[in-house]
Coordinates of C-alpha atoms in Angstrom, one line a residue:
M9 CA -46.4 86.2 6.7
N10 CA -48.7 83.2 7.2
T11 CA -47.5 79.6 7.7
N12 CA -48.2 78.4 4.2
T13 CA -46.2 81.3 2.7
E14 CA -43.3 80.6 5.2
N15 CA -43.3 76.9 4.2
T16 CA -43.3 77.7 0.5
A17 CA -40.4 80.1 1.0
L18 CA -38.4 77.5 3.0
T19 CA -39.1 74.8 0.4
T20 CA -38.0 77.2 -2.4
R21 CA -34.8 78.1 -0.5
L22 CA -33.9 74.4 0.3
T23 CA -34.6 73.4 -3.3
E24 CA -32.2 76.2 -4.5
M25 CA -29.5 75.3 -1.9
T26 CA -29.6 71.5 -2.5
D27 CA -29.7 71.9 -6.3
K28 CA -26.8 74.3 -6.4
A29 CA -24.8 72.1 -4.1
W30 CA -25.4 69.2 -6.5
D31 CA -24.3 71.3 -9.4
L32 CA -21.1 72.2 -7.6
L33 CA -20.0 68.5 -7.0
D34 CA -17.6 68.3 -9.9
S35 CA -16.2 71.8 -9.9
A36 CA -16.1 72.7 -6.2
P37 CA -16.9 69.7 -3.9
K38 CA -15.8 71.5 -0.7
E39 CA -18.1 74.4 -1.4
S40 CA -20.8 71.9 -2.1
I41 CA -20.3 70.4 1.4
L42 CA -20.6 73.8 3.1
L43 CA -23.8 74.7 1.3
S44 CA -25.2 71.2 1.9
E45 CA -24.5 71.4 5.6
Q46 CA -26.4 74.7 5.8
A47 CA -29.3 73.1 4.0
Y48 CA -29.1 70.1 6.3
A49 CA -29.4 72.3 9.4
L50 CA -32.4 74.2 8.0
A51 CA -34.2 71.0 6.9
L52 CA -33.5 69.4 10.3
E53 CA -34.9 72.4 12.1
A54 CA -38.0 72.3 9.9
S55 CA -38.4 68.5 10.4
D56 CA -38.3 68.1 6.6
E57 CA -37.2 64.5 5.9
Y58 CA -37.0 64.9 2.2
F59 CA -34.5 67.9 2.2
T60 CA -32.6 66.4 5.1
A61 CA -32.0 63.3 3.0
K62 CA -31.1 65.4 -0.1
A63 CA -28.6 67.4 1.9
L64 CA -27.0 64.2 3.3
R65 CA -26.9 62.8 -0.2
N66 CA -25.0 65.8 -1.4
I67 CA -22.5 65.8 1.5
G68 CA -21.8 62.1 0.8
A69 CA -21.4 62.6 -2.9
A70 CA -19.0 65.5 -2.3
H71 CA -16.9 63.4 0.1
Y72 CA -16.9 60.7 -2.6
R73 CA -15.5 63.2 -5.2
L74 CA -12.8 64.1 -2.6
S75 CA -11.9 60.4 -2.2
E76 CA -13.0 60.6 1.5
Y77 CA -14.9 57.3 1.3
N78 CA -15.0 56.8 5.1
L79 CA -16.9 60.1 5.4
A80 CA -19.1 59.5 2.3
L81 CA -20.5 56.1 3.1
P82 CA -22.3 57.0 6.4
K83 CA -24.0 60.1 4.9
L84 CA -25.1 58.2 1.8
N85 CA -26.4 55.2 3.9
E86 CA -28.4 57.6 6.1
A87 CA -29.8 59.4 3.1
L88 CA -30.7 56.1 1.5
K89 CA -32.7 54.9 4.6
I90 CA -34.7 58.1 4.6
F91 CA -35.5 57.9 0.9
Q92 CA -36.5 54.2 1.4
K93 CA -38.9 55.3 4.2
L94 CA -40.3 58.0 1.9
D95 CA -40.6 55.4 -0.9
N96 CA -38.7 57.8 -3.2
H97 CA -37.3 55.4 -5.8
K98 CA -35.6 58.1 -7.9
Q99 CA -33.4 59.2 -4.9
E100 CA -32.9 55.6 -3.8
I101 CA -31.3 54.9 -7.2
I102 CA -29.0 57.9 -7.0
C103 CA -27.8 57.0 -3.5
G104 CA -27.4 53.3 -4.5
N105 CA -25.3 54.2 -7.5
L106 CA -23.0 56.5 -5.4
I107 CA -22.6 53.8 -2.8
G108 CA -21.8 51.3 -5.5
M109 CA -19.2 53.6 -7.0
I110 CA -17.5 53.9 -3.6
F111 CA -17.3 50.1 -3.3
L112 CA -15.9 50.1 -6.9
A113 CA -13.2 52.6 -5.9
I114 CA -12.0 50.4 -3.0
A115 CA -12.2 47.3 -5.2
D116 CA -15.1 45.7 -3.3
Y117 CA -16.9 44.4 -6.4
N118 CA -19.2 42.2 -4.5
N119 CA -20.9 45.1 -2.7
A120 CA -20.7 47.3 -5.8
M121 CA -22.6 44.8 -8.0
E122 CA -25.1 44.2 -5.3
Y123 CA -26.1 47.9 -5.2
F124 CA -26.3 48.1 -9.0
I125 CA -28.5 45.1 -9.2
K126 CA -30.9 46.4 -6.6
N127 CA -31.1 49.6 -8.6
L128 CA -32.0 47.7 -11.7
E129 CA -35.0 46.2 -9.8
L130 CA -36.1 49.7 -8.7
I131 CA -35.7 51.0 -12.3
G132 CA -38.0 48.2 -13.4
Q133 CA -40.7 50.0 -11.4
T134 CA -39.8 53.6 -12.3
R135 CA -39.0 53.0 -16.0
N136 CA -36.6 55.9 -16.0
R137 CA -34.2 55.6 -19.0
K138 CA -31.6 58.0 -17.6
D139 CA -31.4 56.1 -14.3
E140 CA -31.1 52.8 -16.3
I141 CA -28.2 54.4 -18.3
D142 CA -26.5 55.6 -15.1
T143 CA -26.7 52.1 -13.5
M144 CA -25.6 50.3 -16.7
L145 CA -22.7 52.7 -17.0
R146 CA -21.5 51.8 -13.6
M147 CA -22.0 48.1 -14.1
G148 CA -19.8 48.5 -17.2
I149 CA -17.0 50.0 -15.1
C150 CA -17.4 47.0 -12.7
Y151 CA -17.1 44.5 -15.6
M152 CA -14.0 46.4 -16.8
R153 CA -12.3 46.3 -13.4
I154 CA -12.7 42.5 -13.1
G155 CA -11.4 42.0 -16.6
E156 CA -14.6 41.1 -18.4
Y157 CA -13.8 43.5 -21.3
D158 CA -16.1 42.1 -23.9
K159 CA -19.1 42.3 -21.6
A160 CA -18.0 45.8 -20.5
L161 CA -17.7 47.0 -24.1
D162 CA -21.2 45.5 -25.0
I163 CA -22.9 47.2 -22.0
N164 CA -21.2 50.5 -22.6
Q165 CA -22.1 50.6 -26.3
R166 CA -25.7 49.8 -25.6
S167 CA -25.8 52.4 -22.9
L168 CA -24.2 55.0 -25.3
Q169 CA -26.9 54.4 -27.8
M170 CA -29.6 54.9 -25.1
A171 CA -27.9 58.0 -23.8
K172 CA -27.9 59.6 -27.3
E173 CA -31.6 58.7 -27.8
V174 CA -32.6 60.6 -24.6
N175 CA -30.0 63.4 -25.2
D176 CA -28.2 62.7 -21.9
E177 CA -24.9 64.6 -22.7
R178 CA -23.3 63.9 -19.3
A179 CA -23.8 60.1 -19.7
V180 CA -22.6 60.2 -23.4
G181 CA -19.3 61.8 -22.2
A182 CA -18.8 59.2 -19.4
L183 CA -19.6 56.3 -21.8
L184 CA -17.2 57.6 -24.5
S185 CA -14.5 57.8 -21.9
N186 CA -15.2 54.2 -20.6
I187 CA -15.2 52.8 -24.2
G188 CA -11.8 54.5 -24.7
N189 CA -10.6 52.8 -21.6
I190 CA -11.6 49.4 -22.9
Y191 CA -9.7 50.0 -26.2
D192 CA -6.7 51.1 -24.1
S193 CA -6.7 48.2 -21.6
A194 CA -8.1 45.2 -23.5
K195 CA -7.8 45.9 -27.2
K196 CA -4.4 47.5 -27.0
D197 CA -5.5 50.1 -29.5
P198 CA -4.4 53.5 -28.1
A199 CA -5.1 55.4 -31.3
R200 CA -8.7 54.4 -31.3
A201 CA -8.9 55.0 -27.5
L202 CA -7.6 58.5 -28.0
Q203 CA -10.4 59.3 -30.5
Y204 CA -13.0 58.3 -27.8
Y205 CA -11.2 60.3 -25.1
E206 CA -11.1 63.4 -27.3
S207 CA -14.8 63.2 -28.0
A208 CA -15.5 62.8 -24.3
M209 CA -13.2 65.7 -23.5
E210 CA -15.2 68.1 -25.6
I211 CA -18.3 67.3 -23.6
F212 CA -16.6 67.5 -20.2
T213 CA -15.0 70.9 -21.0
K214 CA -18.3 72.3 -22.2
R215 CA -20.0 71.1 -19.0
K216 CA -17.1 72.3 -16.8
D217 CA -17.0 68.7 -15.3
R218 CA -13.6 69.0 -13.7
T219 CA -13.5 65.4 -12.3
N220 CA -14.1 63.8 -15.6
E221 CA -11.8 66.3 -17.3
S222 CA -8.9 65.2 -15.1
N223 CA -9.7 61.5 -15.6
T224 CA -9.8 61.9 -19.4
L225 CA -6.7 64.0 -19.6
E226 CA -4.9 61.3 -17.7
N227 CA -6.2 58.6 -20.1
M228 CA -5.2 60.8 -23.1
G229 CA -1.7 61.1 -21.5
I230 CA -1.3 57.3 -21.2
S231 CA -2.6 56.7 -24.8
S232 CA -0.3 59.4 -26.2
F233 CA 2.7 57.8 -24.4
F234 CA 2.1 54.4 -26.0
L235 CA 1.7 56.2 -29.4
G236 CA 5.2 57.7 -28.9
R237 CA 3.9 61.2 -28.4
K238 CA 6.0 62.0 -25.3
K239 CA 5.5 65.8 -25.2
E240 CA 1.7 65.5 -25.5
S241 CA 1.7 62.7 -23.0
E242 CA 3.6 64.8 -20.4
K243 CA 1.4 67.8 -20.9
Y244 CA -1.9 65.8 -20.5
L245 CA -0.6 64.1 -17.3
I246 CA 0.6 67.4 -15.7
D247 CA -2.8 69.1 -16.6
A248 CA -4.6 66.2 -14.9
L249 CA -2.5 66.7 -11.8
F250 CA -3.2 70.4 -11.8
I251 CA -7.0 69.9 -11.8
R252 CA -6.9 67.3 -9.1
K253 CA -4.8 69.5 -6.8
E254 CA -7.2 72.3 -7.5
M255 CA -10.1 69.9 -6.4
E256 CA -8.1 68.4 -3.5
S257 CA -8.9 64.9 -4.7
K258 CA -6.4 62.7 -2.7
A259 CA -6.9 59.5 -4.8
G260 CA -6.7 61.5 -8.0
I261 CA -3.5 63.3 -6.9
A262 CA -1.9 59.9 -5.9
R263 CA -2.9 58.4 -9.3
S264 CA -1.5 61.4 -11.2
H265 CA 1.8 61.3 -9.4
L266 CA 1.9 57.6 -10.1
N267 CA 1.4 58.0 -13.8
L268 CA 3.9 60.9 -14.0
G269 CA 6.4 58.6 -12.1
F270 CA 5.9 55.9 -14.7
F271 CA 6.3 58.5 -17.5
Y272 CA 9.6 59.8 -16.2
L273 CA 10.8 56.3 -15.4
E274 CA 10.3 55.2 -18.9
T275 CA 11.9 58.3 -20.4
G276 CA 15.0 58.0 -18.1
D277 CA 14.5 61.0 -15.8
Y278 CA 15.0 59.1 -12.5
D279 CA 15.0 62.2 -10.3
K280 CA 11.6 63.2 -11.4
A281 CA 10.4 59.6 -11.4
S282 CA 11.5 59.2 -7.8
S283 CA 9.9 62.4 -6.7
H284 CA 6.5 61.6 -8.2
L285 CA 6.5 58.0 -7.1
K286 CA 7.4 58.8 -3.5
E287 CA 4.7 61.5 -3.4
S288 CA 2.1 59.1 -4.8
L289 CA 3.2 56.4 -2.3
E290 CA 2.8 58.7 0.7
I291 CA -0.7 59.7 -0.3
A292 CA -1.8 56.2 -1.2
E293 CA -0.6 54.9 2.1
S294 CA -2.5 57.6 4.0
I295 CA -5.8 56.6 2.4
N296 CA -4.9 52.9 1.9
I297 CA -5.6 52.5 -1.9
K298 CA -3.9 49.2 -2.6
S299 CA -4.4 49.3 -6.4
I300 CA -2.1 52.4 -6.4
L301 CA 0.2 51.1 -3.7
F302 CA 1.3 47.9 -5.5
E303 CA 1.9 49.8 -8.8
N304 CA 4.1 52.3 -6.9
H305 CA 6.2 49.5 -5.4
L306 CA 6.6 47.9 -8.8
Y307 CA 7.8 51.1 -10.5
L308 CA 10.1 52.0 -7.6
S309 CA 11.6 48.5 -7.8
R310 CA 12.2 48.9 -11.6
M311 CA 13.7 52.3 -11.0
Y312 CA 16.1 51.1 -8.2
K313 CA 17.1 48.1 -10.4
K314 CA 18.1 50.5 -13.2
L315 CA 20.0 52.6 -10.8
G316 CA 21.9 49.6 -9.5
S317 CA 20.4 49.8 -5.9
F318 CA 19.4 46.1 -5.9
E319 CA 18.6 45.9 -2.2
L320 CA 16.1 48.7 -2.5
A321 CA 14.8 47.2 -5.7
L322 CA 14.2 43.8 -4.0
G323 CA 12.5 45.4 -1.0
H324 CA 10.0 47.3 -3.2
Y325 CA 9.4 44.2 -5.4
E326 CA 8.6 42.1 -2.4
K327 CA 6.1 44.7 -1.2
F328 CA 4.6 44.8 -4.7
H329 CA 4.0 41.1 -4.6
E330 CA 2.6 41.1 -1.1
I331 CA 0.0 43.8 -1.9
Q332 CA -0.7 42.4 -5.3
H333 CA -1.5 39.0 -3.8
Q334 CA -3.7 40.7 -1.1
V335 CA -5.7 42.5 -3.8
F336 CA -5.9 39.4 -6.0
N337 CA -7.2 37.2 -3.1
E338 CA -9.7 39.8 -1.9
N339 CA -11.0 40.3 -5.4
R340 CA -11.1 36.6 -6.1
D341 CA -13.6 36.1 -3.3
K342 CA -15.5 39.2 -4.1
I343 CA -15.9 38.5 -7.8
T344 CA -17.1 35.0 -7.1
K345 CA -19.6 36.3 -4.5
S346 CA -20.7 39.0 -6.9
L347 CA -21.6 36.4 -9.5
Q348 CA -23.5 34.4 -6.9
I349 CA -25.4 37.4 -5.6
R350 CA -26.2 38.5 -9.2
Y351 CA -27.7 35.0 -9.9
E352 CA -29.7 34.9 -6.6
V353 CA -31.1 38.4 -7.0
E354 CA -32.1 37.7 -10.6
K355 CA -33.7 34.4 -9.5
M356 CA -35.5 36.0 -6.6
Y357 CA -36.7 38.8 -8.9
G358 CA -37.9 36.3 -11.5
E359 CA -39.8 34.4 -8.8
K360 CA -41.5 37.6 -7.5
E361 CA -42.5 38.5 -11.0
I362 CA -44.0 35.0 -11.6
Y363 CA -46.0 35.3 -8.4
R364 CA -47.3 38.7 -9.4
L365 CA -48.4 37.4 -12.7
K366 CA -50.6 34.6 -11.3
N367 CA -53.6 37.0 -11.0
K368 CA -53.2 38.2 -14.6
D369 CA -54.7 36.7 -17.8
L370 CA -53.2 33.2 -18.1
A371 CA -52.0 33.6 -21.7
E372 CA -50.2 36.9 -20.9
A373 CA -48.8 35.4 -17.7
N374 CA -47.4 32.4 -19.6
R375 CA -45.8 34.7 -22.1
Q376 CA -44.1 36.8 -19.5
I377 CA -43.1 33.8 -17.4
T378 CA -41.4 32.3 -20.5
E379 CA -39.6 35.6 -21.1
Q380 CA -38.4 35.7 -17.4
K381 CA -37.2 32.1 -17.8
E382 CA -35.3 32.9 -21.0
E383 CA -33.8 36.0 -19.4
I384 CA -32.5 34.1 -16.4
E385 CA -31.1 31.4 -18.6
A386 CA -29.4 34.0 -20.7
R387 CA -27.9 35.6 -17.7
N388 CA -26.7 32.2 -16.4
K389 CA -25.1 31.8 -19.8
D390 CA -23.3 35.1 -19.2
I391 CA -21.8 33.7 -16.0
T392 CA -20.7 30.6 -17.9
D393 CA -19.2 32.9 -20.6
S394 CA -17.3 34.7 -17.9
I395 CA -15.8 31.4 -16.7
R396 CA -14.9 30.6 -20.3
Y397 CA -13.1 33.9 -20.5
A398 CA -11.3 33.0 -17.3
R399 CA -10.2 29.8 -19.1
R400 CA -8.6 31.9 -21.9
I401 CA -6.7 33.9 -19.3
Q402 CA -5.5 30.7 -17.5
E403 CA -4.5 29.1 -20.8
A404 CA -2.5 32.2 -21.7
I405 CA -0.2 31.7 -18.7
L406 CA 0.6 28.1 -19.5
P407 CA 3.9 27.7 -21.4
R408 CA 3.7 27.0 -25.1
M409 CA 4.8 23.6 -26.2
E410 CA 7.2 25.0 -28.8
E411 CA 8.9 27.0 -26.0
I412 CA 9.3 23.8 -23.8
R413 CA 10.6 21.8 -26.8
K414 CA 13.4 24.4 -27.3
G415 CA 14.9 23.1 -24.1
V416 CA 13.3 19.7 -23.8
P417 CA 12.8 18.4 -27.4
E418 CA 11.2 15.1 -26.5
V419 CA 8.2 16.0 -24.3
F420 CA 4.5 15.5 -24.1
V421 CA 1.7 17.0 -22.0
M422 CA -1.6 15.3 -21.3
Y423 CA -3.9 18.0 -19.9
K424 CA -7.6 17.3 -19.2
P425 CA -9.3 19.8 -16.9
K426 CA -12.5 18.4 -15.2
A427 CA -14.3 21.7 -15.6
I428 CA -14.0 24.8 -17.8
V429 CA -11.1 26.0 -15.8
S430 CA -8.5 23.8 -13.9
G431 CA -6.8 23.5 -10.6
D432 CA -3.9 21.7 -12.3
F433 CA -1.3 23.5 -14.3
Y434 CA 2.2 23.0 -15.7
W435 CA 5.1 25.4 -15.6
Y436 CA 8.4 25.7 -17.5
T437 CA 11.3 28.1 -17.6
R438 CA 15.0 28.1 -18.7
K439 CA 17.3 29.9 -16.3
G440 CA 21.1 29.8 -16.0
G441 CA 21.4 27.1 -18.6
K442 CA 19.0 24.8 -16.6
E443 CA 15.5 23.6 -17.7
L444 CA 12.9 23.7 -14.9
L445 CA 9.6 21.9 -15.4
A446 CA 6.7 21.5 -12.9
V447 CA 3.4 19.8 -12.5
V448 CA 1.2 21.5 -10.0
D449 CA -2.1 20.2 -8.4
C450 CA -3.9 23.0 -6.6
T451 CA -6.7 22.5 -4.0
G452 CA -9.9 21.7 -5.7
H453 CA -10.8 22.0 -9.3
G454 CA -12.9 24.5 -11.4
V455 CA -12.9 28.1 -10.3
P456 CA -11.4 27.8 -6.8
G457 CA -8.5 25.6 -8.2
A458 CA -8.0 28.0 -11.1
F459 CA -7.5 31.0 -8.7
M460 CA -4.9 29.0 -6.7
S461 CA -3.1 28.1 -10.0
M462 CA -2.8 31.8 -10.8
I463 CA -1.1 32.4 -7.4
G464 CA 1.2 29.4 -7.9
N465 CA 2.3 30.4 -11.4
S466 CA 3.0 34.0 -10.2
L467 CA 5.1 32.8 -7.3
L468 CA 7.1 30.3 -9.3
N469 CA 8.0 33.1 -11.8
E470 CA 9.0 35.4 -9.0
I471 CA 11.1 32.8 -7.1
V472 CA 13.0 31.4 -10.2
N473 CA 13.0 34.1 -12.8
E474 CA 13.2 37.2 -10.6
R475 CA 15.1 35.9 -7.6
G476 CA 17.3 33.3 -9.4
I477 CA 16.6 30.4 -7.0
L478 CA 17.2 27.1 -9.0
M479 CA 17.4 24.2 -6.6
P480 CA 14.0 22.4 -6.4
G481 CA 13.9 22.0 -2.7
E482 CA 14.7 25.7 -2.1
I483 CA 12.1 26.7 -4.7
L484 CA 9.4 24.6 -2.9
K485 CA 10.4 26.2 0.5
H486 CA 9.9 29.7 -0.9
L487 CA 6.7 28.7 -2.7
D488 CA 5.3 27.4 0.6
E489 CA 6.2 30.7 2.3
G490 CA 4.7 32.7 -0.6
V491 CA 1.4 30.7 -0.6
R492 CA 1.1 31.0 3.2
R493 CA 1.7 34.8 3.0
A494 CA -0.7 35.3 0.1
L495 CA -3.5 33.3 1.9
Q496 CA -2.5 34.7 5.4
Q497 CA -1.9 31.1 6.6
D498 CA 1.1 32.2 8.7
R499 CA -1.3 33.5 11.4
R500 CA -2.5 31.3 14.3
E501 CA -6.1 32.2 13.6
A502 CA -5.9 31.3 9.9
E503 CA -8.7 29.0 8.7
T504 CA -8.0 28.4 5.0
R505 CA -6.6 25.0 4.1
D506 CA -5.9 25.9 0.5
G507 CA -2.6 24.8 -1.0
M508 CA -1.0 22.7 -3.7
D509 CA 0.9 19.5 -4.4
I510 CA 3.8 19.8 -6.9
S511 CA 6.5 17.8 -8.8
L512 CA 9.4 20.0 -9.8
S513 CA 12.4 18.9 -11.8
M514 CA 15.6 20.9 -12.8
L515 CA 17.6 19.4 -15.7
D516 CA 21.3 20.2 -15.8
R517 CA 22.3 18.8 -19.2
A518 CA 25.9 20.1 -18.9
G519 CA 26.4 18.3 -15.5
G520 CA 24.4 15.2 -16.7
K521 CA 22.0 15.4 -13.7
L522 CA 18.4 15.9 -12.9
Y523 CA 17.4 17.5 -9.5
Y524 CA 14.0 16.8 -8.1
A525 CA 11.7 17.9 -5.2
G526 CA 8.1 17.0 -4.6
A527 CA 5.4 18.1 -2.3
M528 CA 3.0 15.0 -1.9
R529 CA 3.9 14.0 -5.5
P530 CA 6.4 11.4 -6.7
L531 CA 8.6 11.3 -9.8
Y532 CA 8.8 8.1 -11.9
Y533 CA 11.6 7.3 -14.3
V534 CA 12.2 4.3 -16.6
R535 CA 15.7 3.2 -17.5
N536 CA 16.3 0.0 -19.5
G537 CA 12.7 -1.1 -19.0
E538 CA 12.9 -0.8 -15.1
L539 CA 10.7 1.8 -13.4
K540 CA 12.1 3.7 -10.4
E541 CA 10.4 6.2 -8.0
L542 CA 11.5 9.3 -6.1
K543 CA 8.8 9.8 -3.5
G544 CA 9.2 13.5 -2.6
D545 CA 8.1 14.9 0.8
K546 CA 4.9 14.0 2.6
M547 CA 3.8 17.6 3.0
S548 CA 1.8 20.0 0.7
I549 CA 2.6 23.6 -0.2
G550 CA 0.5 25.9 2.1
G551 CA -2.3 24.7 4.5
L552 CA -3.2 25.4 8.1
Y553 CA -0.8 27.0 10.5
T554 CA 1.0 24.7 12.9
E555 CA 2.9 26.3 15.7
G556 CA 6.6 25.6 15.6
M557 CA 6.3 24.0 12.2
E558 CA 9.5 24.2 10.1
V559 CA 9.1 23.4 6.4
Q560 CA 12.0 21.8 4.5
F561 CA 11.8 20.1 1.1
H562 CA 14.5 17.7 0.1
T563 CA 16.2 17.9 -3.3
Y564 CA 17.0 14.5 -4.9
C565 CA 19.6 14.0 -7.6
V566 CA 19.7 11.5 -10.4
E567 CA 22.6 11.1 -12.8
V568 CA 20.8 10.9 -16.2
K569 CA 21.6 8.7 -19.2
K570 CA 20.5 9.1 -22.8
G571 CA 17.1 7.4 -23.3
D572 CA 15.9 7.8 -19.6
M573 CA 12.2 8.6 -19.6
F574 CA 10.8 10.8 -16.7
Y575 CA 7.1 11.2 -15.7
M576 CA 5.5 13.8 -13.5
F577 CA 1.7 13.9 -12.9
S578 CA -1.1 15.1 -10.7
D579 CA -3.3 12.5 -8.8
G580 CA -6.3 12.9 -11.2
Y581 CA -5.3 10.0 -13.4
V582 CA -4.7 7.3 -10.7
D583 CA -7.8 8.4 -8.7
Q584 CA -10.2 8.0 -11.7
F585 CA -13.0 5.6 -11.2
G586 CA -13.9 3.1 -14.0
G587 CA -12.8 -0.2 -15.3
G588 CA -16.5 -1.3 -15.6
R589 CA -16.9 -1.8 -11.8
G590 CA -16.3 1.7 -10.5
R591 CA -12.8 1.0 -9.2
K592 CA -9.8 3.4 -9.0
Y593 CA -7.1 3.2 -11.6
L594 CA -4.4 3.2 -8.8
A595 CA -0.7 3.8 -8.8
K596 CA 0.4 0.2 -9.5
R597 CA -1.6 -0.1 -12.7
F598 CA -0.3 3.4 -13.7
Q599 CA 3.3 2.4 -13.1
E600 CA 3.0 -0.7 -15.2
M601 CA 1.3 1.2 -18.1
L602 CA 4.2 3.8 -18.1
R603 CA 6.8 1.0 -18.0
L604 CA 5.2 -0.6 -21.0
V605 CA 4.9 2.5 -23.1
S606 CA 8.2 4.1 -22.1
G607 CA 10.1 2.7 -25.0
K608 CA 7.8 4.2 -27.6
D609 CA 8.3 7.6 -29.3
I610 CA 6.8 10.6 -27.4
E611 CA 3.7 11.1 -29.6
E612 CA 2.8 7.4 -29.3
Q613 CA 3.2 7.5 -25.5
E614 CA 0.8 10.4 -25.2
K615 CA -1.8 8.6 -27.4
E616 CA -1.4 5.4 -25.4
I617 CA -1.8 7.2 -22.0
Q618 CA -4.8 9.1 -23.3
R619 CA -6.4 5.9 -24.7
S620 CA -5.8 4.0 -21.4
F621 CA -7.4 6.8 -19.4
M622 CA -10.5 7.1 -21.6
E623 CA -11.0 3.3 -21.8
W624 CA -10.7 3.0 -18.0
K625 CA -13.1 5.9 -17.4
G626 CA -15.7 4.6 -19.8
A627 CA -19.1 6.1 -18.9
E628 CA -18.0 7.3 -15.4
E629 CA -17.7 11.0 -14.7
Q630 CA -14.2 12.5 -14.6
I631 CA -13.6 13.2 -10.9
D632 CA -10.6 15.5 -11.0
D633 CA -8.3 17.5 -13.3
V634 CA -5.8 15.2 -15.0
L635 CA -2.2 16.2 -15.9
V636 CA 0.7 14.0 -17.0
I637 CA 4.0 15.2 -18.4
G638 CA 6.7 12.8 -19.8
F639 CA 10.1 13.8 -21.2
R640 CA 13.1 11.8 -22.5
I641 CA 16.7 12.7 -22.0

């Protein structure tokens, strides 16, 4: 046999081996690894870079299917480097999508989006519709994970239409399942979600796609549960677990046990719930999947609470909050970075395109440059729209005025964020016959401040509503501990200075007293035309670690009288520049204004305080978020 014949035979054999291994990914990933390792050895011996990279790609993809991300990433990165060297864009795109999906699985949205955007650049050169659909599908998942459901639905529906046009059945199934997920998670329409899942299931069963079969069975189980179809729900969830055990997918098995634990918890079978949740917890801890871990601790906490084991319930609840805050803070930074990277990549891509067009016909170049400009502007609008959606989320956590007025009938709230989202927020709850009301000023304004406000709101709810702590000084002490824990400021090497200033009042009508604690914020109250001040403590919530620091917040008590008027506020009002000469409003002027309006009815006070602020500000830019709350006894 001559050399050419030998080379042809080897190429044919390597093609068959790598193609078969790729086909086995969903049904038998371990078998795929064995076959790919054989192909890798052959390709390496023959110094064939293309098949070496294909074998590495297959090994990495199979480890990804098995949730062995630490084994998958090095193989896929190695394959990607070889394909880049060979200038094989098609395979670069496949590897990039797989790496992006691994980052999605471990909730690293920054890196996930970076790979997907790079792929869109490559697809612009290859013009391959199926690759474009694959990448858009994955970007849709990313949008869904970060809560941008409208954008996720739009990109999935557009991708679905494209997939049908090119007859890409695999993509059609995946997109139908994704759209079902959106209707489940965001639209709260399990009946419609189930229709999409059933359509997807037909495709996955026909294709013997075991991975997506198990994912869709699980989704069908959850939708059926919320539709009240308990027997169907249980069957779907058990079937999903069976497939995942068959495939030895650790993350999948942990997720299945978690969902079965939730099912049995809600249906009152605590023995089965305990068994499944503990099994899920053990697996999730072994592979460190935080998104499964914090749900586990939440469900175990609920279970032990129902069983009357309050110490165990509290222990799991604290672990739930600890991990939840870790995930929240990690994702906060990653989502922000992801948006920044997306903008920079698109800007860079636009500049490259403009440079390339310089040597083209001028009229055509101008047309395409205008299109690039419009596209970048449209994508910047998408980012702004995302922040506007974040505002709706932030507004949803603020207490409704009708709820506050049930406990504090005469109250007003002046709330003027500087940007679309705010670092100031107000909080209210009724607990044990007491009314608790807070004004909170988080570090910064805009997006950074808004993220801090979510942490603060969550912690206040936990401290007061879950743990039953009511004295303001104690609440602030626990809030400080919670913020430091969430931002990891309790370590000597911590660098983050983020925190919050807060005014917190607890009104005990039965006892005729108001209790107050403040972190860098005072409380003003007016009685018989005289304004008095409780200064609070000269320390913020959170901040840099100081060795030996012991944080204590004082609780002040005022015996209240009918007609007393109380005011809590952030520093945005008094720090505002204006007055025609660019001066600050300052506390003295603010105190006098409050003293003068305090005798008016609540609605008139709010109007006067708004009017005074706007007249002072004039043409000056608002420099900070502004929040003022007033209430009458």
